[in-house]
PDB file of C-alpha atoms and ligand atoms in Angstrom:
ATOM      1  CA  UNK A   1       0.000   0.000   0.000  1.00  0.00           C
ATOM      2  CA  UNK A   2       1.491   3.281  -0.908  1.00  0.00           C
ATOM      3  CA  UNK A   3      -1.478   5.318   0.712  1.00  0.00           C
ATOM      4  CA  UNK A   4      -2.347   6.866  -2.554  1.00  0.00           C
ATOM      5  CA  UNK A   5      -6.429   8.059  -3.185  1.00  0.00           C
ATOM      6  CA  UNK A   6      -7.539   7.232  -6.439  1.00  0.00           C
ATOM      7  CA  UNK A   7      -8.057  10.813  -7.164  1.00  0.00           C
ATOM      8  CA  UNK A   8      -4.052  10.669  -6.950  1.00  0.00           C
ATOM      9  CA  UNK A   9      -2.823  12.509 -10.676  1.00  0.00           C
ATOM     10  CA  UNK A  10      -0.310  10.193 -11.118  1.00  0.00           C
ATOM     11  CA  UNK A  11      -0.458   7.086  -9.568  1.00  0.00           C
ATOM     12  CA  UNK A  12       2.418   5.300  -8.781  1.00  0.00           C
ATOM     13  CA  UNK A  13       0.649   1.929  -7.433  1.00  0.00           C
ATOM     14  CA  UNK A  14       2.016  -1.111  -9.744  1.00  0.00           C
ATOM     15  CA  UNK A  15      -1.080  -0.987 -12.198  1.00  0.00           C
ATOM     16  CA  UNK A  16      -2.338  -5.095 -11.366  1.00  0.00           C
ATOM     17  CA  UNK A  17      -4.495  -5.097 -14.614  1.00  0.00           C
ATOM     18  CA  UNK A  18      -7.709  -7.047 -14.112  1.00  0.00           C
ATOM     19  CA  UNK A  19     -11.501  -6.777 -15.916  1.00  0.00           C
ATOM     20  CA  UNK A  20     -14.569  -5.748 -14.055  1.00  0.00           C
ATOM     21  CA  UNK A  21     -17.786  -7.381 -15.453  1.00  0.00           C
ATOM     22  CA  UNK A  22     -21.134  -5.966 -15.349  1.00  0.00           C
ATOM     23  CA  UNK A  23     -24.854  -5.789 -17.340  1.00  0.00           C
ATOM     24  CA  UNK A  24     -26.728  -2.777 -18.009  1.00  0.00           C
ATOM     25  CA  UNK A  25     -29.811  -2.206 -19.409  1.00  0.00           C
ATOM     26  CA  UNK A  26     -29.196  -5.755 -21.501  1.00  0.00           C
ATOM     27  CA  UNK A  27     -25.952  -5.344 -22.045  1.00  0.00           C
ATOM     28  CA  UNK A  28     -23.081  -6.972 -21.149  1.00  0.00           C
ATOM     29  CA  UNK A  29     -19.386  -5.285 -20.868  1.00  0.00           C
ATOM     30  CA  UNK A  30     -15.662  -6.454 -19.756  1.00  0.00           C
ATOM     31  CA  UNK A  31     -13.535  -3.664 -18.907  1.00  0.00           C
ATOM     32  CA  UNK A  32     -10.177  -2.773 -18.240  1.00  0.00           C
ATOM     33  CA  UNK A  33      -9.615  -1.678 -14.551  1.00  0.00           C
ATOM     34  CA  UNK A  34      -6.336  -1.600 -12.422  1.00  0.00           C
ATOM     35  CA  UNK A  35      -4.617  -0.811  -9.060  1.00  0.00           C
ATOM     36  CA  UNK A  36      -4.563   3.316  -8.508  1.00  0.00           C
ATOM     37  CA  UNK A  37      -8.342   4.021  -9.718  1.00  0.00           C
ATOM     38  CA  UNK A  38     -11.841   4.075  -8.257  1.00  0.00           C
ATOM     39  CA  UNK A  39     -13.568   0.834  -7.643  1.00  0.00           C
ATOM     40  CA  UNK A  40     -10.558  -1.138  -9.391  1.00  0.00           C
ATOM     41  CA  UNK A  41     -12.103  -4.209  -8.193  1.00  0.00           C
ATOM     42  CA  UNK A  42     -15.978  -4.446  -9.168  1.00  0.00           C
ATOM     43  CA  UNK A  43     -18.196  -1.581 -10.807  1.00  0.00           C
ATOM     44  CA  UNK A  44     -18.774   0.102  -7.784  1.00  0.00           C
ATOM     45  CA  UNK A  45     -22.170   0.044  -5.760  1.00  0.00           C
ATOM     46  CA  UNK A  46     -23.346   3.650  -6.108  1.00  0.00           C
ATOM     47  CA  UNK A  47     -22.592   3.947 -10.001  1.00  0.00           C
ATOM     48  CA  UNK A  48     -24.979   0.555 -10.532  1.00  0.00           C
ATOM     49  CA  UNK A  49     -27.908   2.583  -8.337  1.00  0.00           C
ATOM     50  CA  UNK A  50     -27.420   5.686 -10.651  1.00  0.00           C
ATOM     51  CA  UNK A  51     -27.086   2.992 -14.345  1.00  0.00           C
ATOM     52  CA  UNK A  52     -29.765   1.392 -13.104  1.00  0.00           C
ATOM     53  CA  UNK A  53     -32.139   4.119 -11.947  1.00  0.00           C
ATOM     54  CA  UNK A  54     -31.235   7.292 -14.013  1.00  0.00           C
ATOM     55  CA  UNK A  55     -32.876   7.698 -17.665  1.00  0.00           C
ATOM     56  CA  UNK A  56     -29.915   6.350 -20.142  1.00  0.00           C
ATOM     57  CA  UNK A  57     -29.537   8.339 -23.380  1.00  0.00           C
ATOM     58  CA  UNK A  58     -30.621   6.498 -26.441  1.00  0.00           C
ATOM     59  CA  UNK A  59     -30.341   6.688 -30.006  1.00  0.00           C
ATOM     60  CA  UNK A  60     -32.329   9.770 -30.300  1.00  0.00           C
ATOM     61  CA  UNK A  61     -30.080  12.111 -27.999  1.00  0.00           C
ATOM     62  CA  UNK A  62     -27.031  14.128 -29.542  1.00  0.00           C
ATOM     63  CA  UNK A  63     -24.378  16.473 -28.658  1.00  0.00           C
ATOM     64  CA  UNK A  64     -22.015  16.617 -25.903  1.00  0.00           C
ATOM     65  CA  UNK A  65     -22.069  14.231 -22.751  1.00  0.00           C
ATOM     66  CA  UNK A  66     -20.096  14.449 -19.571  1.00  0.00           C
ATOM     67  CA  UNK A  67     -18.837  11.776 -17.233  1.00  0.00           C
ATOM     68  CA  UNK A  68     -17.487  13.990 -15.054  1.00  0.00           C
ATOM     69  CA  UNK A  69     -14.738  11.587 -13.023  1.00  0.00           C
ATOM     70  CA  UNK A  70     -14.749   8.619 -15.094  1.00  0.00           C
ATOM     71  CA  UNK A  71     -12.272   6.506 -13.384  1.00  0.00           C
ATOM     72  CA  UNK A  72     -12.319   3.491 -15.201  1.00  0.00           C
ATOM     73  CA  UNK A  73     -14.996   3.892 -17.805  1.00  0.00           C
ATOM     74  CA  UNK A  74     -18.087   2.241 -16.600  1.00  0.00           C
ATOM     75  CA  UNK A  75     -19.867   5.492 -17.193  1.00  0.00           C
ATOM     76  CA  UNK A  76     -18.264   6.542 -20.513  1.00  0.00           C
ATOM     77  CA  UNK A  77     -18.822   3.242 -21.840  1.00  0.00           C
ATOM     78  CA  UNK A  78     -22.321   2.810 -20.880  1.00  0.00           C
ATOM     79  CA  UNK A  79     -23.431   6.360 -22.856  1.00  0.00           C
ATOM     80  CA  UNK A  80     -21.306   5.629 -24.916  1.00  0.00           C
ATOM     81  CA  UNK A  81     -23.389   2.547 -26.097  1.00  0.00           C
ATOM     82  CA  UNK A  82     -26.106   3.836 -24.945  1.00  0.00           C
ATOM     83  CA  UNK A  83     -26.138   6.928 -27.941  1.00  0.00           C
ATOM     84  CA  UNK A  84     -24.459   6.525 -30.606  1.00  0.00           C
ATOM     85  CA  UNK A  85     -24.915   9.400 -31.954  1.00  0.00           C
ATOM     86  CA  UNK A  86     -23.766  11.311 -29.229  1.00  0.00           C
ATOM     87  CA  UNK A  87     -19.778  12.281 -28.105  1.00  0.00           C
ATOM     88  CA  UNK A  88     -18.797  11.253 -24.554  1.00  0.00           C
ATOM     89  CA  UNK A  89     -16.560  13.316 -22.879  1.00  0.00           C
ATOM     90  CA  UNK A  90     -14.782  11.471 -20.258  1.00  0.00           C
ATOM     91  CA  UNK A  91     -12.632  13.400 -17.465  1.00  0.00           C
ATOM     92  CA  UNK A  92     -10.869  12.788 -14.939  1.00  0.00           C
ATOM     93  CA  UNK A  93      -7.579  14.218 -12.735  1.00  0.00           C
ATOM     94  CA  UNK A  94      -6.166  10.729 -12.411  1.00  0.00           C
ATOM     95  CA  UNK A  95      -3.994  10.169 -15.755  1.00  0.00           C
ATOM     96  CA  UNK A  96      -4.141   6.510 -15.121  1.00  0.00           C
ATOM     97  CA  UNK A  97      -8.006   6.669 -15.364  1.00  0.00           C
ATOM     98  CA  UNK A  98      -8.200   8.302 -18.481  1.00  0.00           C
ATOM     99  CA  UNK A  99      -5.497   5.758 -19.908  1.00  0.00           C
ATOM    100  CA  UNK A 100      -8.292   2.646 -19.294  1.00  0.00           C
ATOM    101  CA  UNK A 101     -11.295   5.153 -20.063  1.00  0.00           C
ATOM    102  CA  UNK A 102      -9.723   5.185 -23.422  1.00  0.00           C
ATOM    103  CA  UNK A 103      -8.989   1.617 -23.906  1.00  0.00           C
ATOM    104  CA  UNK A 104     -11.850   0.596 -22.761  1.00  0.00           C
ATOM    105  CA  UNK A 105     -13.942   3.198 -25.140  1.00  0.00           C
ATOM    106  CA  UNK A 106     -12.134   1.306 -27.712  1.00  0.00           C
ATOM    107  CA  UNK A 107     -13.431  -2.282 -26.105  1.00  0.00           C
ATOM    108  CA  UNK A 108     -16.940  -1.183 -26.632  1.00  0.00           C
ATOM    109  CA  UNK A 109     -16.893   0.158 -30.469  1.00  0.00           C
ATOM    110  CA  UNK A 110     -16.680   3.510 -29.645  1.00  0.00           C
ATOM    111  CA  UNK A 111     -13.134   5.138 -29.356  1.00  0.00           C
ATOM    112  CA  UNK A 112     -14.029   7.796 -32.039  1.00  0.00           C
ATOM    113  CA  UNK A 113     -16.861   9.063 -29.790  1.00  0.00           C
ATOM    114  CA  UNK A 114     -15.420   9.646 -26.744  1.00  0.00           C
ATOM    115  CA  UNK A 115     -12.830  11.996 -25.991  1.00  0.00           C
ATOM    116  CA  UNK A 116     -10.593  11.794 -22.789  1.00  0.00           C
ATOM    117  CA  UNK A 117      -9.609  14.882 -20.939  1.00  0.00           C
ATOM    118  CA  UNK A 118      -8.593  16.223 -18.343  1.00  0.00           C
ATOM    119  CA  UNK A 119     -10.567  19.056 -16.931  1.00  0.00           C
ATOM    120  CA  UNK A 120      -8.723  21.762 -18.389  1.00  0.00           C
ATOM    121  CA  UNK A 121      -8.498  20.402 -21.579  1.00  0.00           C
ATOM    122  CA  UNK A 122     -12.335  20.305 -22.289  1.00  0.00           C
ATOM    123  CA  UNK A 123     -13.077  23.061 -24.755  1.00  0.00           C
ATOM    124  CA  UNK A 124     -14.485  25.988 -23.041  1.00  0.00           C
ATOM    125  CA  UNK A 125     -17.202  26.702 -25.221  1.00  0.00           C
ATOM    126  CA  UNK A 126     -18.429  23.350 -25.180  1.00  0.00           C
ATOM    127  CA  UNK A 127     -22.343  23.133 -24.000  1.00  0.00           C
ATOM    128  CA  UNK A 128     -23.390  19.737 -22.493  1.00  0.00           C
ATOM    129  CA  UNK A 129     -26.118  18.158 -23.049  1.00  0.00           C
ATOM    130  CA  UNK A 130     -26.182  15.850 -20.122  1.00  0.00           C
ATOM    131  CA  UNK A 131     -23.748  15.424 -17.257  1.00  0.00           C
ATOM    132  CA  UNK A 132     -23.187  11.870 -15.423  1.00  0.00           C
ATOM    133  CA  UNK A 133     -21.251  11.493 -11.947  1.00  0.00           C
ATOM    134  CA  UNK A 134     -20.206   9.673  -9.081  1.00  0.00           C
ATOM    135  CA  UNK A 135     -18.803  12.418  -7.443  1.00  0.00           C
ATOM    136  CA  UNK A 136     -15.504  12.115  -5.636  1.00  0.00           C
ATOM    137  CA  UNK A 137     -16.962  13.355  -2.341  1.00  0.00           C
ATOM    138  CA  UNK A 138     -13.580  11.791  -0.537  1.00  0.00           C
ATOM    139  CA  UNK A 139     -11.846  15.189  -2.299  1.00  0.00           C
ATOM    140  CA  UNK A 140     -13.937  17.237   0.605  1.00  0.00           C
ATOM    141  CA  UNK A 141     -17.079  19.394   0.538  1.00  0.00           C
ATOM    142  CA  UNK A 142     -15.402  22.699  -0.793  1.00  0.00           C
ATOM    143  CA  UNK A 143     -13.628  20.898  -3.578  1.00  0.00           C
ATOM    144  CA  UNK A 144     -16.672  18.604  -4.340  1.00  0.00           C
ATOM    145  CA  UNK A 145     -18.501  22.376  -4.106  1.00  0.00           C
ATOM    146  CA  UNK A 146     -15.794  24.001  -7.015  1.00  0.00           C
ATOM    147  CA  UNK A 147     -16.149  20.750  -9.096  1.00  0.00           C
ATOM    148  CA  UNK A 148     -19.948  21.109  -9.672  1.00  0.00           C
ATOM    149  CA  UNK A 149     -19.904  24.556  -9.201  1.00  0.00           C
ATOM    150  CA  UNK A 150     -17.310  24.421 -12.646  1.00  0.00           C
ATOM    151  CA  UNK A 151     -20.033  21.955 -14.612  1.00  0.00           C
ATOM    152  CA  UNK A 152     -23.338  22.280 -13.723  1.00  0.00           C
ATOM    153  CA  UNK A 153     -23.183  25.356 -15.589  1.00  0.00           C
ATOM    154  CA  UNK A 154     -22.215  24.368 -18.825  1.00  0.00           C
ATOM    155  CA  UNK A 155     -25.362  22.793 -19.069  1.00  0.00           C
ATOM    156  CA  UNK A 156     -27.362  23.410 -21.831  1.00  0.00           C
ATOM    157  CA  UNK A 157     -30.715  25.547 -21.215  1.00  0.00           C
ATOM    158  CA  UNK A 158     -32.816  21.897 -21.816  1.00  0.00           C
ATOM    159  CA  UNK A 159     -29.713  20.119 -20.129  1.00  0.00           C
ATOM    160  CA  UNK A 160     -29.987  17.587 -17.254  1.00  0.00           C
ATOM    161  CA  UNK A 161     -27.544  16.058 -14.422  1.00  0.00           C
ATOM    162  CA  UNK A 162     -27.600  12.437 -13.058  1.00  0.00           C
ATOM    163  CA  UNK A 163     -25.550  12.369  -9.587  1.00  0.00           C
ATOM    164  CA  UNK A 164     -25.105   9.506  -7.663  1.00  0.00           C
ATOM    165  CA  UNK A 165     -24.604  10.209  -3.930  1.00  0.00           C
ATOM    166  CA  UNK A 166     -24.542   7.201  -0.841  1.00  0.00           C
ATOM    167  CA  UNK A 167     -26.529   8.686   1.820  1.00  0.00           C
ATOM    168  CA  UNK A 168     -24.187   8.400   4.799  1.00  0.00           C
ATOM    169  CA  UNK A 169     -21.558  10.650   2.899  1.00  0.00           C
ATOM    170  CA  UNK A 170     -24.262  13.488   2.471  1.00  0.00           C
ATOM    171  CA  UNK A 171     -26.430  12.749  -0.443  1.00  0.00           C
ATOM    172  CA  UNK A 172     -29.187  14.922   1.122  1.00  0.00           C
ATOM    173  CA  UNK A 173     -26.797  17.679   2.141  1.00  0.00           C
ATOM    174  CA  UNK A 174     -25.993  17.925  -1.483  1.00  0.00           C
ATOM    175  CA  UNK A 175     -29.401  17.564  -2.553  1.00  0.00           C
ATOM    176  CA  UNK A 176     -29.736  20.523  -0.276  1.00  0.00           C
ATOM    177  CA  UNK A 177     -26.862  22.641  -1.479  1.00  0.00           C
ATOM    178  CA  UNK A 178     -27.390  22.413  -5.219  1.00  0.00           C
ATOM    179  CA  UNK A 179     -31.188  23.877  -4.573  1.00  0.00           C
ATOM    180  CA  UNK A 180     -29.910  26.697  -2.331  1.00  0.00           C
ATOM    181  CA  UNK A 181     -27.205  27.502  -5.438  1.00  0.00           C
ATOM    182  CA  UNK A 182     -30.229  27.757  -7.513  1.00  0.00           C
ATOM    183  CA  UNK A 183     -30.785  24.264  -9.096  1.00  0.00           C
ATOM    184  CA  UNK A 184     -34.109  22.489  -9.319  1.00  0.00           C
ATOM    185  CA  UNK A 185     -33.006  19.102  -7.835  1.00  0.00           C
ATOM    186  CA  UNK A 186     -35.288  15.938  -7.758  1.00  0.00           C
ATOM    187  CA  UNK A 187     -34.473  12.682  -5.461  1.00  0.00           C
ATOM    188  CA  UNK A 188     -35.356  10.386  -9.038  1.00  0.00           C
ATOM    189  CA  UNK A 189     -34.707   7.304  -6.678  1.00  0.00           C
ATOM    190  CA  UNK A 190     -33.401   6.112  -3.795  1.00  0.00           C
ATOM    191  CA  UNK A 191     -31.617   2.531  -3.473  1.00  0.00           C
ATOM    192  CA  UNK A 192     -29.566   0.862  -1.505  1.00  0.00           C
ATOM    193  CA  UNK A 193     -28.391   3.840   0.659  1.00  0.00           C
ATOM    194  CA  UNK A 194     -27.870   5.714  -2.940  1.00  0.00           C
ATOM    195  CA  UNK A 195     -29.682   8.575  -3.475  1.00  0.00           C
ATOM    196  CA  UNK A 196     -29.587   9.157  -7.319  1.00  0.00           C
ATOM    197  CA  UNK A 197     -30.335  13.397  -8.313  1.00  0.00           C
ATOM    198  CA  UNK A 198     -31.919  14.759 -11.230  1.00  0.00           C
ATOM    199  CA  UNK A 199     -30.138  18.180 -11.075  1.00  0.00           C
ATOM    200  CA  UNK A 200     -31.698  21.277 -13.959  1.00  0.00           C
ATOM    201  CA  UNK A 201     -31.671  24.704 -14.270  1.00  0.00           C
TER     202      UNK A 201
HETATM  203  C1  LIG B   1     -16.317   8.175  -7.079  1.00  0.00           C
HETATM  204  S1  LIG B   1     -15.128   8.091  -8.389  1.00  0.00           S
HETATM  205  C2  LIG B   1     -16.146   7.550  -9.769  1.00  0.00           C
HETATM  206  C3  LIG B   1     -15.360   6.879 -10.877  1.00  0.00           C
HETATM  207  C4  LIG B   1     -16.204   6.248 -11.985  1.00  0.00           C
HETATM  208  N1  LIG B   1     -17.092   7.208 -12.605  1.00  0.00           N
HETATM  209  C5  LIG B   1     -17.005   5.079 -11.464  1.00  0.00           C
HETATM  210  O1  LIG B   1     -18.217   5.208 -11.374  1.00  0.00           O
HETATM  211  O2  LIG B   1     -16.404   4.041 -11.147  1.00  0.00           O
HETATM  212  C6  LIG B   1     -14.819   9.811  -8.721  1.00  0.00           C
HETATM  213  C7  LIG B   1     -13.722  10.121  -9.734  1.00  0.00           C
HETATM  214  O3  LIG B   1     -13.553  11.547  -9.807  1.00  0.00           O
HETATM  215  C8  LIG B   1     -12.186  11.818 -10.047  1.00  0.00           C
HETATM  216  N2  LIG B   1     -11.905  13.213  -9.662  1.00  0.00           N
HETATM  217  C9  LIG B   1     -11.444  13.716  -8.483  1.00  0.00           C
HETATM  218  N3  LIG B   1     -11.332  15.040  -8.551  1.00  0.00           N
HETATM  219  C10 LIG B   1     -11.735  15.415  -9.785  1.00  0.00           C
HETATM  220  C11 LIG B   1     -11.853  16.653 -10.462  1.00  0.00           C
HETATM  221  N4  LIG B   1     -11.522  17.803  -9.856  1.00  0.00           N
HETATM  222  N5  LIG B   1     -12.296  16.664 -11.726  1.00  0.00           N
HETATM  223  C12 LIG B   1     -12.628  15.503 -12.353  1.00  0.00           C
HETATM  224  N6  LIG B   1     -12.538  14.289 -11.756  1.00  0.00           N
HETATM  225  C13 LIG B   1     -12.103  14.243 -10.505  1.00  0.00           C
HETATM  226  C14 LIG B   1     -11.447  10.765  -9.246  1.00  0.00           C
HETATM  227  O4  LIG B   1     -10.116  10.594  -9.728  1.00  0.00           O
HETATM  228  C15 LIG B   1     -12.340   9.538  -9.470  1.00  0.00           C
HETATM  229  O5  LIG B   1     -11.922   8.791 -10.569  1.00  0.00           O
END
């Protein structure tokens, strides 16, 4: 153990390469994980709630998409396949999570619709049509604050946010927070200690 978090920029954890399996909405994908990311081990808990619960895009919905901390993928992949006829944009600080959010848009068919970023290297003019998140609410409230604070407003007027929040770290804190900076928030559902938010303007 080196101590690192996986929002670390660079980790320096031997990588340990392994696949994470998982099925959503019917579908079946194998991704790339390793050592030094989020969840390395198993698509975690809190991101199946907000797959399973939130409304996927489908082959209707264009323009720009957001994971907004991919970490491995799971996200990006699943909109990914999910719309093909949208673009995935897929950030993250951790440069070892954008490495396997790449390969694994590749796995699925759809490296030439995602791009990989970092935060600063998303075009600022770019409007999003929808943003997707598990939060990193391990970063602490004022940074989790600045990070939504940066996105939620590049939404576009029509534009909707899917967060995924576990209760006991402060889901309905959040929930509270967004509405007092002016969002209309809606608890879609609530599962297994998740609560998964339907954040507009
Ligand atoms: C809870 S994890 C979710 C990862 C992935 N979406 C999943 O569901 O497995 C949050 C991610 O946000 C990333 N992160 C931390 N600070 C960030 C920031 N300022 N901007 C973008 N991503 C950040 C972390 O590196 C981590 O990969």
């Amino acid at each position: 153990m080196t101590g690192e978090h996986y929002f670390t920029a660079e980790p320096t954890t031997a990588a340990n390469p392994r696949e994470v399996e998982f099925s959503v909405a019917g579908r079946d994908y194998t991704l790339a994980s390793s050592a030094g990311v989020f969840s390395a081990a198993r698509l975690d808990p809190g991101t199946a709630v907000l797959l399973r619960k939130a409304e996927l895009p489908s082959a209707e919905t264009t323009g720009a998409l957001l994971d907004l901390g991919c970490g491995f993928g799971p996200i990006t992949c699943v909109l990914a396949s999910s719309a093909p006829s949208a673009t995935v944009w897929a950030v993250d600080v951790n440069e070892r999570a954008r490495e396997l959010t790449a390969a694994n848009a590749a796995r699925v068919g759809a490296a030439d619709r995602v791009r990989v970023a970092t935060p600063d290297d998303v075009p600022a003019d770019l409007t999003l049509a929808e943003i997707w998140s598990n939060p990193p609410i391990h970063v602490g409230k004022d940074e989790l604050h600045g990070i939504l604070l940066r996105w939620l407003p590049r939404l576009a007027p029509d534009g909707v946010a899917w967060l995924v929040v576990a209760r006991y770290l402060g889901g309905d804190s959040l929930q509270r927070w967004l509405v007092e900076q002016g969002w209309q928030v809606g608890r879609h559902a609530s599962q297994k200690g998740y609560r998964v938010l339907r954040v507009t303007r």
